[in-house]
Coordinates of C-alpha atoms and ligand atoms in Angstrom, one line a residue:
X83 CA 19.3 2.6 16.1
X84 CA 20.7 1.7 12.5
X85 CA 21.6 5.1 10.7
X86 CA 19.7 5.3 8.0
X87 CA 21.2 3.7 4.6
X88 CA 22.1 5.9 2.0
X89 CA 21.3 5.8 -1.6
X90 CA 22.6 6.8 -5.3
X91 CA 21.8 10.7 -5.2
X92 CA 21.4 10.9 -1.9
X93 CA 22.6 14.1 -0.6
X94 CA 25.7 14.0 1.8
X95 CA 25.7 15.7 4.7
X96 CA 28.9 17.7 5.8
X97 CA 29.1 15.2 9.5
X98 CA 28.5 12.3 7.1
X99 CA 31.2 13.2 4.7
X100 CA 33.7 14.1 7.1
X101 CA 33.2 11.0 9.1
X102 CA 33.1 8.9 5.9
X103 CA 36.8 10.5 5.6
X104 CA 37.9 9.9 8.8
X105 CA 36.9 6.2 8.8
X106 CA 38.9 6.2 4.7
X107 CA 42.0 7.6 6.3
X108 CA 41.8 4.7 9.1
X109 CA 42.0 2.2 6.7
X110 CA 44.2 3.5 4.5
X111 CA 46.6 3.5 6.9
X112 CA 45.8 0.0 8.4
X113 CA 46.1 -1.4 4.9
X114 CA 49.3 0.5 4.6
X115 CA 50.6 -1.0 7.9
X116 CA 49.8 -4.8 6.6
X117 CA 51.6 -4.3 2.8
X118 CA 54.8 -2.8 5.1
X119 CA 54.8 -5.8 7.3
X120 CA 55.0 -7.8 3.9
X121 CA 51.4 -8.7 3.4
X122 CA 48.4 -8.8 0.9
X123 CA 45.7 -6.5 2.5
X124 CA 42.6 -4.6 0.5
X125 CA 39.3 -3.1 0.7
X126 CA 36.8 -5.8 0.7
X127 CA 32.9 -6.3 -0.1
X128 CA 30.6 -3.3 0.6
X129 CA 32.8 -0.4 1.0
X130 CA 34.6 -1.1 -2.8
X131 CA 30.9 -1.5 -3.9
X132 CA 29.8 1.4 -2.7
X133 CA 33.0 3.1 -3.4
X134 CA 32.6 2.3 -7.3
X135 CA 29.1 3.5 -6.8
X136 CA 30.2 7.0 -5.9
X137 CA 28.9 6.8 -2.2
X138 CA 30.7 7.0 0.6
X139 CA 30.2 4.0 3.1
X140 CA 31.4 4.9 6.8
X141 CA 32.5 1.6 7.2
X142 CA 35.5 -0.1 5.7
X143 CA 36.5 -3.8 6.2
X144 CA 39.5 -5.0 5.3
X145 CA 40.9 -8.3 4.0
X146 CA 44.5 -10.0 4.2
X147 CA 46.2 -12.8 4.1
X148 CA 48.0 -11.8 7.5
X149 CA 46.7 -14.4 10.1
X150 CA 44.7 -13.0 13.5
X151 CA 47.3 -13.1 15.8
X152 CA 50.0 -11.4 13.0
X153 CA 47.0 -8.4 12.8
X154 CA 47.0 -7.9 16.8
X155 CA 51.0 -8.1 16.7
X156 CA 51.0 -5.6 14.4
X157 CA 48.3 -3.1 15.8
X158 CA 48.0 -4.4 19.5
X159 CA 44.6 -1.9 19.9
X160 CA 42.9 -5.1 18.9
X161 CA 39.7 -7.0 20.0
X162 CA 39.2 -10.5 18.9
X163 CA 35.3 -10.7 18.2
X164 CA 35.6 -12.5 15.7
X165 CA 38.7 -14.2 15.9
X166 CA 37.6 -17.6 14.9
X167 CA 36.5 -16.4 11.6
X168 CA 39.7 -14.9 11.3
X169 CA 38.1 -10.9 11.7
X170 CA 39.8 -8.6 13.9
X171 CA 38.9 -5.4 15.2
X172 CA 41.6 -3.0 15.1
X173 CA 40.7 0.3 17.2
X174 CA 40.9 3.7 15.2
X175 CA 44.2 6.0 16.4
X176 CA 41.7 9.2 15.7
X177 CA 38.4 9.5 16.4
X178 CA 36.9 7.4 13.8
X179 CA 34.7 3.6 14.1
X180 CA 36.8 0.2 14.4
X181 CA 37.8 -1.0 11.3
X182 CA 37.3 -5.3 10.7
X183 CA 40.4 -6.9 9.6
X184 CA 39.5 -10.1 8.5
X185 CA 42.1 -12.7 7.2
X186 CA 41.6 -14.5 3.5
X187 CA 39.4 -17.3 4.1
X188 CA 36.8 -20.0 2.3
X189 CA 33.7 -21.0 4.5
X190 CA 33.0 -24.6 5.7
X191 CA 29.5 -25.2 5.9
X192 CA 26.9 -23.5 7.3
X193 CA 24.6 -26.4 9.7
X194 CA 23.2 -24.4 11.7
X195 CA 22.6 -21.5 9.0
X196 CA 23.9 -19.1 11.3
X197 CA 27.9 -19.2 10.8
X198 CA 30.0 -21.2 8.7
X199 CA 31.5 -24.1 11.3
X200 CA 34.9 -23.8 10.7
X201 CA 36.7 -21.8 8.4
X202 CA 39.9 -21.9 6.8
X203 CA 42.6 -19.2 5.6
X204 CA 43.4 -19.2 1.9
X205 CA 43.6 -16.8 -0.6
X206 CA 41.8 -14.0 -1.9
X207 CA 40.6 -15.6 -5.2
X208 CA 38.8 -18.1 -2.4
X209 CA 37.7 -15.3 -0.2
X210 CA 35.9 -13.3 -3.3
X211 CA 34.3 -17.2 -3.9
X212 CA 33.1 -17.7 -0.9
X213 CA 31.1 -14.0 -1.0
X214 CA 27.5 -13.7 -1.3
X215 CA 26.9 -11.5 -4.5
X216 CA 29.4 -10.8 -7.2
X217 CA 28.9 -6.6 -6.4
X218 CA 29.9 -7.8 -3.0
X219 CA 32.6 -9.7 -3.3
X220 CA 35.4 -7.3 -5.2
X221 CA 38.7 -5.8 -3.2
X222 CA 39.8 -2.4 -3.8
X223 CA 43.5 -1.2 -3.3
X224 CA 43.4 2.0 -1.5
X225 CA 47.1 2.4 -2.1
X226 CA 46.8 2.7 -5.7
X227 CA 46.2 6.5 -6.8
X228 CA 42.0 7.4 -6.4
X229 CA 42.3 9.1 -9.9
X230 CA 43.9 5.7 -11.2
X231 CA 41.2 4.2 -13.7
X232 CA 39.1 1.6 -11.3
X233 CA 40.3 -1.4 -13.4
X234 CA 43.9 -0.6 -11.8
X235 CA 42.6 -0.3 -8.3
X236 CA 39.7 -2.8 -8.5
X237 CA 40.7 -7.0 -7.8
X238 CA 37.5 -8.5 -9.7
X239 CA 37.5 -12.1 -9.4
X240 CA 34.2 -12.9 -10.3
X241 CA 32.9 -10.1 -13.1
X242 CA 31.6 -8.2 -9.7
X243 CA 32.5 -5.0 -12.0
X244 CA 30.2 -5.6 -14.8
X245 CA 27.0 -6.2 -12.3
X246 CA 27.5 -3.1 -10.6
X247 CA 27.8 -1.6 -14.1
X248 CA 24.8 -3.0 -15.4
X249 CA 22.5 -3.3 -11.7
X250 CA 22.8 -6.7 -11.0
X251 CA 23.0 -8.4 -8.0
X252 CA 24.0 -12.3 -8.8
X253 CA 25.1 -15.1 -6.7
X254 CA 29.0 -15.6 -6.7
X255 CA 28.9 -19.1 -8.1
X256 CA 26.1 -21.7 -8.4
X257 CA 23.2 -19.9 -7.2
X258 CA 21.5 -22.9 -6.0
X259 CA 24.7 -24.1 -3.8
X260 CA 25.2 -20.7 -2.6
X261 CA 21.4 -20.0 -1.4
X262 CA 21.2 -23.8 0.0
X263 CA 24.4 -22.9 1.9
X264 CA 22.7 -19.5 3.7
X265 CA 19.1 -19.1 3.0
X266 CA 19.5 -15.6 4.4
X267 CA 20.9 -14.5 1.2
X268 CA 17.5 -14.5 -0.4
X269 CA 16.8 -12.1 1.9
X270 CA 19.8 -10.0 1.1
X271 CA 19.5 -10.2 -2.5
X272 CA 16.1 -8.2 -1.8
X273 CA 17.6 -6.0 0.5
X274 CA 20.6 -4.8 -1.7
X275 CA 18.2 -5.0 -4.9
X276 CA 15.8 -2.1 -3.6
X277 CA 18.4 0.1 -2.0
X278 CA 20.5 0.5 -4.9
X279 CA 17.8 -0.3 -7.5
X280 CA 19.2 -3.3 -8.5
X281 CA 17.7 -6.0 -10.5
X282 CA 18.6 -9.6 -9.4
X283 CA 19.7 -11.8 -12.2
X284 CA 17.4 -14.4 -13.2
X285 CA 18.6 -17.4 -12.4
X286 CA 19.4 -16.0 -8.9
X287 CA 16.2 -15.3 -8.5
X288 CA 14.8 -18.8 -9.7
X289 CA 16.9 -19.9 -7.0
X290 CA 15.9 -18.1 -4.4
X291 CA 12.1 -18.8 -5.4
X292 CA 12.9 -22.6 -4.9
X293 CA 14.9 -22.2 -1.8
X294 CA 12.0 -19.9 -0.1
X295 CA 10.7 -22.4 2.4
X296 CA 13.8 -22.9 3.8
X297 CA 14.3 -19.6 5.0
X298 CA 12.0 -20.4 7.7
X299 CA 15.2 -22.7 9.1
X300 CA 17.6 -19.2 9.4
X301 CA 17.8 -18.2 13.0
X302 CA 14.9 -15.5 13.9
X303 CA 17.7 -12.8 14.8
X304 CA 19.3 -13.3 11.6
X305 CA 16.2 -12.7 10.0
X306 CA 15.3 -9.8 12.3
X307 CA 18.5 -7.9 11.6
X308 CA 18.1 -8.0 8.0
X309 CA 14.0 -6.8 7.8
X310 CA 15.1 -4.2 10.2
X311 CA 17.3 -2.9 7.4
X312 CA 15.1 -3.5 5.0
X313 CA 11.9 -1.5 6.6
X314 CA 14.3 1.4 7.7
X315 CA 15.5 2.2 4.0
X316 CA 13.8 4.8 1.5
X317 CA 12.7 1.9 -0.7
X318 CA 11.2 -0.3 1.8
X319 CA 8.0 -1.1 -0.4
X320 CA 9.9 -2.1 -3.5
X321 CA 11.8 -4.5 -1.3
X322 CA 8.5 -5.7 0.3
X323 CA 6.9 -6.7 -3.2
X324 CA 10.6 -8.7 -4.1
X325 CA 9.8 -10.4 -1.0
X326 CA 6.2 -11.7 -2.1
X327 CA 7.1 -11.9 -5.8
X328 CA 9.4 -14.2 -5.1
X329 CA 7.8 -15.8 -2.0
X330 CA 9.9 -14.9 0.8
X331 CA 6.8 -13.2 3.0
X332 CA 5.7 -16.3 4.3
X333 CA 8.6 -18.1 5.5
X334 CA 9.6 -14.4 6.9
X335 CA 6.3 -13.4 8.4
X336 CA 5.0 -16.6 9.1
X337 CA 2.0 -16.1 7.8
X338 CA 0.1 -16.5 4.0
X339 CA -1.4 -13.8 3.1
X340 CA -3.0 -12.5 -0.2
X341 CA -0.1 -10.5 -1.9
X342 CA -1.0 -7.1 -2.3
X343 CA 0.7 -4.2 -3.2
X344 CA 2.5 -2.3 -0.4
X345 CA 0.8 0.7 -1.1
X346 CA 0.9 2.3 2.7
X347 CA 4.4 1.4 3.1
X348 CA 5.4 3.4 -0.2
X349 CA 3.5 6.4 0.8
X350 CA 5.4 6.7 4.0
X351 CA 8.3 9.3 4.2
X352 CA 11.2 8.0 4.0
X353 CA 12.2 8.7 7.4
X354 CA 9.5 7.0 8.9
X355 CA 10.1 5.2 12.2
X356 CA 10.1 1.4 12.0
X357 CA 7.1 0.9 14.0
X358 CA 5.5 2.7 11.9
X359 CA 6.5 0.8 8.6
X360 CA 6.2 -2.6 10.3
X361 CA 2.3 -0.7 10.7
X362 CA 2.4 0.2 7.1
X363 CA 3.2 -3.4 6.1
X364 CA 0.7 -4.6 8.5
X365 CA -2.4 -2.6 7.1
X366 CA -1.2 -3.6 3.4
X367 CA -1.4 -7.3 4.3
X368 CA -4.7 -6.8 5.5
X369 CA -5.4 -6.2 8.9
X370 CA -8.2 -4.3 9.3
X371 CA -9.3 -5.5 13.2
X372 CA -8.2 -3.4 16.2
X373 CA -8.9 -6.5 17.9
X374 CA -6.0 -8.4 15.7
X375 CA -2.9 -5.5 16.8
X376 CA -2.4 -7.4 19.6
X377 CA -2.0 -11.0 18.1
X378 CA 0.1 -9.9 15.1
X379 CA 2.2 -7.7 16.7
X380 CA 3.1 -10.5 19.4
X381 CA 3.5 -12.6 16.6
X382 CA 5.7 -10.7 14.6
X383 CA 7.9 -9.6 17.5
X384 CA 8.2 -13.4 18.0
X385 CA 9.3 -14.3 14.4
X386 CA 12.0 -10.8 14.3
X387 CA 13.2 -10.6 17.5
X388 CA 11.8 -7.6 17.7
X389 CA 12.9 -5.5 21.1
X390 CA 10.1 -4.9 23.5
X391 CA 10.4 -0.8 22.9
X392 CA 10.0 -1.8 19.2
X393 CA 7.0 -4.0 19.7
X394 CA 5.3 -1.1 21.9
X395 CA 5.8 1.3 19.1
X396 CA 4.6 -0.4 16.6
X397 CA 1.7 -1.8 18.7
X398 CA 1.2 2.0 19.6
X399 CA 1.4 3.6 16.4
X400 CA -1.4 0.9 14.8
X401 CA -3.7 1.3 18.3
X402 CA -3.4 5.0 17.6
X403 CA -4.1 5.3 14.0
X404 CA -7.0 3.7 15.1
X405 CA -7.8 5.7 17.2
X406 CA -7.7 8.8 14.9
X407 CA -9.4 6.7 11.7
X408 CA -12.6 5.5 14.8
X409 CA -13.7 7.5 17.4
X410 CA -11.2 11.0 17.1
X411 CA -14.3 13.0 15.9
X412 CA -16.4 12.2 18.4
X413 CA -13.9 12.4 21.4
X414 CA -14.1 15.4 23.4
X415 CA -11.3 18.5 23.6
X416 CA -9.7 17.1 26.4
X417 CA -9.0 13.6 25.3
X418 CA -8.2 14.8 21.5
X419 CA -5.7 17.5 23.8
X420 CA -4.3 14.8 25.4
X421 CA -3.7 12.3 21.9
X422 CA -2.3 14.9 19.3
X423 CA 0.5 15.6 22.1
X424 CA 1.3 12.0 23.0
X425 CA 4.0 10.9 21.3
X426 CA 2.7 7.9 18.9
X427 CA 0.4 11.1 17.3
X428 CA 2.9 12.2 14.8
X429 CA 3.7 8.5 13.4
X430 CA -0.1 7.8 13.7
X431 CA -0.6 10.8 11.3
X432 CA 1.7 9.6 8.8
X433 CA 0.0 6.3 8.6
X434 CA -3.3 8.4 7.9
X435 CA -2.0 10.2 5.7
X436 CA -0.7 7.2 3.8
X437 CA -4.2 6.0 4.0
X438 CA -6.2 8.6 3.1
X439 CA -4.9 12.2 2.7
X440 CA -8.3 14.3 3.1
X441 CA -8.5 12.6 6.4
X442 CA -5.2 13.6 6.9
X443 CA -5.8 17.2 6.5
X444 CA -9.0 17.0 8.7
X445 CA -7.5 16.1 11.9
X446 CA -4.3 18.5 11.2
X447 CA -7.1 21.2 11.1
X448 CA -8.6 20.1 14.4
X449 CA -5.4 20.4 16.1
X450 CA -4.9 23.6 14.4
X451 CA -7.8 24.3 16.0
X452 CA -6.6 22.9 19.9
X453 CA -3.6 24.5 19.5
X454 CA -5.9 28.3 19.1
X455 CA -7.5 27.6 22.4
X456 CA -6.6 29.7 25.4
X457 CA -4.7 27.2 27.1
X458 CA -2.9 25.7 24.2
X459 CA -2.6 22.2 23.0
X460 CA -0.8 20.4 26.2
X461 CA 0.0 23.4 29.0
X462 CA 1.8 22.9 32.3
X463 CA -0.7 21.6 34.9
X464 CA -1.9 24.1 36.9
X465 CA -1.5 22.0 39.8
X466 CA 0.8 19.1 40.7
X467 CA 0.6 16.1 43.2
X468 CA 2.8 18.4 45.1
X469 CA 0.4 21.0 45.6
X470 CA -2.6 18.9 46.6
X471 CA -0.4 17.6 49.4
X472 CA 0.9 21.3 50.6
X473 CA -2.9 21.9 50.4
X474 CA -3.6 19.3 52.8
X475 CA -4.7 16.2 50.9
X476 CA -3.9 12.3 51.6
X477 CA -2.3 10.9 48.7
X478 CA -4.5 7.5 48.7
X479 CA -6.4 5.9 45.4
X480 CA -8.1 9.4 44.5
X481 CA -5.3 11.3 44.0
X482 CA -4.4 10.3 40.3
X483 CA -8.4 10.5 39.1
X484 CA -8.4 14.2 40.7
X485 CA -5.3 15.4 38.9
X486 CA -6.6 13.9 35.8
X487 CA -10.0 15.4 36.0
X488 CA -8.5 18.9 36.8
X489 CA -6.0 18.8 33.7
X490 CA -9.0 18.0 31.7
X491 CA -11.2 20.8 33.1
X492 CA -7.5 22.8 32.4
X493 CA -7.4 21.7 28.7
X494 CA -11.5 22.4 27.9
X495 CA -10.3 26.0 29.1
X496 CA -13.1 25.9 32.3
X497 CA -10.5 26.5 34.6
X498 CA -7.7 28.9 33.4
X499 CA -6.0 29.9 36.9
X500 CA -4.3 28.3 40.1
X501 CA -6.6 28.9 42.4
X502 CA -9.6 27.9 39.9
X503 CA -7.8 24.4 39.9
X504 CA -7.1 24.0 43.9
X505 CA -11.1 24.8 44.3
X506 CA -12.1 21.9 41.7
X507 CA -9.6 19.7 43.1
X508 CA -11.1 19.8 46.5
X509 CA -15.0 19.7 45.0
X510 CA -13.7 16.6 43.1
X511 CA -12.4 15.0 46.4
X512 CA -15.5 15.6 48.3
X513 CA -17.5 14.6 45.9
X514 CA -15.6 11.7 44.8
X515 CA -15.0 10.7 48.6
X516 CA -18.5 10.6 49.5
X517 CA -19.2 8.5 46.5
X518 CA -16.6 5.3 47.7
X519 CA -16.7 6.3 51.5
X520 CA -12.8 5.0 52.7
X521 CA -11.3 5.9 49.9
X522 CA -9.2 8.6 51.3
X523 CA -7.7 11.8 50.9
X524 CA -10.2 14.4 51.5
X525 CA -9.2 17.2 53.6
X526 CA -7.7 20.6 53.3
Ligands
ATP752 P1 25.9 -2.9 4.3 O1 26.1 -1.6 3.7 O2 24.4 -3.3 4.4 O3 26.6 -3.2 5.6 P2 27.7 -4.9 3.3 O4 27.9 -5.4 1.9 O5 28.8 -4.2 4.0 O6 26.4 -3.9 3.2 P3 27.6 -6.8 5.4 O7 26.5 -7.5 5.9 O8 28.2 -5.7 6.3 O9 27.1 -6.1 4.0 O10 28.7 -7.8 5.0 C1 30.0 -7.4 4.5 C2 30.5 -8.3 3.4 O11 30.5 -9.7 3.9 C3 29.5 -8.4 2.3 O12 29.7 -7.4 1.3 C4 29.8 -9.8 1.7 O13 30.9 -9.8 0.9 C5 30.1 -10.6 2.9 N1 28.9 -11.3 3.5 C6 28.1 -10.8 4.5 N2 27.1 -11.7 4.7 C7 27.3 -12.7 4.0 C8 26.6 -14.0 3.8 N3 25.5 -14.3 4.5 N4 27.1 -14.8 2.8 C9 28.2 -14.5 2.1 N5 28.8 -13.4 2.2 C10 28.4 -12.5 3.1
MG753 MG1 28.7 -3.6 6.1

């Protein structure tokens, strides 16, 4: 999973920092490398923005004017991903990530809105120009002393500087060109707007509200990649209204929908999962029908490549929450046992809690109350599979119901010891036998 984006004031932690200056190191000295071998090479796009901002990315790309095959002379521990593009991954000497080195280039177009079709090497003035957002597209000199005043070690083609001064995120260029070029930097614009609490600049955003539609033409995994970003940060429900203000939630979600507030999504704790916000945003756009999880979830794994272990959560965390809003007062101990210890119940709870906080509180107190009982919220089984067998039973269609109904009778605290349990198993299989003759495994 994506580690979780960091934000102005965010705390630090000591494994972050120190790999934040294990991953600086590395590219110090691959930048070093390049200007020895007689080349231009910098820190480019997000790292020098978030540098400047006083965080400290993990991941630093590189640009140079060196060509691809110059980098991999140069470093050999190379892998050529990207090589086309002209980015190369050079392979840390310590243990630190790869670092990109990608060679000075301006775009072609972008038919398929996927990649540009061709590219071609040119110089960094054209490399800033051909960046998405001005607070993107600067290149740092790591070579130049850190307590050197940024002006001296910041290359600012494009007044980059003065929108990360001021919280702007604007288009590099014609805004217009630049979104028609790659719709997917609508999205984007949202995404860095509410993570660093950004405003986008006006007539970025007048672009991007006339270019909404055609996001719908960006491939779905492009799409995907970025709302997975999106949902997994702090500020998720700021980004979600962007995305309606300016009109982006229909081409994204498929789907028009009365625009209200995200209010579940920004009562969520930050470290919700994403099931669980995609949930969030899912209540807030109005589904109220258990009987519509299943047809929006399919949808929206559809439209976000979603993976199928993200799909079930998400489907499991909205079946459960209605579960716990429907029928968990009524449900017996057993089966209330058996939810609060499965393992969509604490992500369920959140969403309640989002929801409706007394509720909240309620069903915390029940379990409370499960976890006071004798045998405890979910206890080892007093017997297994492996026992009914030792004890002389036919594993055949009964066996599962048996072991079921015996953990149950375990959980409501009527049976508390071993032998207890191997007496109701074999009253169940009698029982249960004689009811749907053939059905096997009585005996013992
Ligand atoms: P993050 O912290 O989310 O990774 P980032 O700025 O590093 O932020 P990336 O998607 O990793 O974003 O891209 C790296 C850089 O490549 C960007 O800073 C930007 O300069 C450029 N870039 C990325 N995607 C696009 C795009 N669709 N159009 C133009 N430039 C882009
Ligand atoms: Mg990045």
């Amino acid at each position: 999973m994506a580690e979780r984006p960091y934000h102005p004031g965010d705390e630090v932690s000591p494994r972050r920092h120190a790999r934040h200056e294990r991953a600086l190191a590395e590219a110090t000295s691959i930048v070093r490398t390049l200007r020895e071998a007689g080349h231009i090479a910098y820190f480019a796009g997000g790292c020098v923005r978030d540098e400047l901002l006083g965080l400290e990315p993990v991941d630093y790309d590189i640009a140079t004017d060196a060509r691809p095959e110059r980098v991999s002379e140069l470093f050999g521990r190379t892998s050529h991903v990207g090589a086309h593009f002209g980015v190369v991954l050079v392979r840390p000497e310590r243990d630190s990530a790869s670092v990109e080195v990608a060679t000075f280039r301006s775009d072609g177009s972008y038919s398929d809105n996927r990649r540009p079709d061709e590219v071609t090497f040119s110089t960094p003035e054209e490399d800033a120009a051909r960046r998405d957002f001005t607070v993107n597209a600067l290149f740092m000199d790591p070579l130049v002393s850190r307590d050197a005043p940024a002006r001296e070690r910041v290359i600012d083609y494009v007044s980059g500087v003065e929108d990360l001064d001021a919280g702007v995120i604007r288009a590099v260029g014609d805004p217009d060109e630049r979104l028609a070029e790659d719709h997917l930097r609508a999205l984007r614009a949202v995404r860095f707007a509410a993570r660093l609490g950004f405003r986008i600049d006006e007539g970025t955003q007048e672009a991007i509200r006339r270019h909404a539609r055609e996001l719908s033409g960006v491939s779905r995994e492009r799409i995907g990649d970025e709302m997975r970003k999106v949902m997994a940060d702090r500020y998720r429900a700021v980004a979600i209204w962007q995305l309606q203000y300016l009109g982006l939630d229909e081409p994204v979600l498929g789907e028009a929908k009365e625009r209200a507030l995200p209010r579940t999504l920004g009562r969520l704790p930050d470290d919700a999962e994403l099931g669980t916000s995609f949930a969030a945003l899912a209540l807030d756009r109005g589904l109220i029908e258990l009987s519509q999880v299943a047809g929006l979830v399919e949808s929206w794994r559809e439209r976000l490549c979603l993976s199928n272990q993200e799909r079930d959560r998400f489907k499991e965390v909205l079946t459960g929450l209605g579960l716990l809003e429907g029928e968990w007062p009524l449900m017996g101990v057993a089966t209330q046992k058996r939810a609060a210890s499965a393992d969509w119940f604490t992500e369920a709870l959140r969403l309640v809690a989002a929801r409706d906080l007394e509720n909240m509180v309620r069903i915390r107190r029940r379990v409370d109350q499960l976890i006071g009982t004798p045998s405890g919220l979910s206890p080892r089984p007093l017997v297994d599979g492996d026992a009914l067998i030792a004890a002389g039973h036919r594993p055949g269609p009964l066996f599962g119901r048996v072991l079921d109904a015996v953990y149950d009778a375990q959980l409501e605290d009527l049976i508390s010891d071993r032998a207890q349990a191997m007496e109701h198993a074999s009253r169940l299989f009698e029982q249960w036998s004689r009811e749907t003759p053939g059905s096997g495994g009585s005996g013992g």
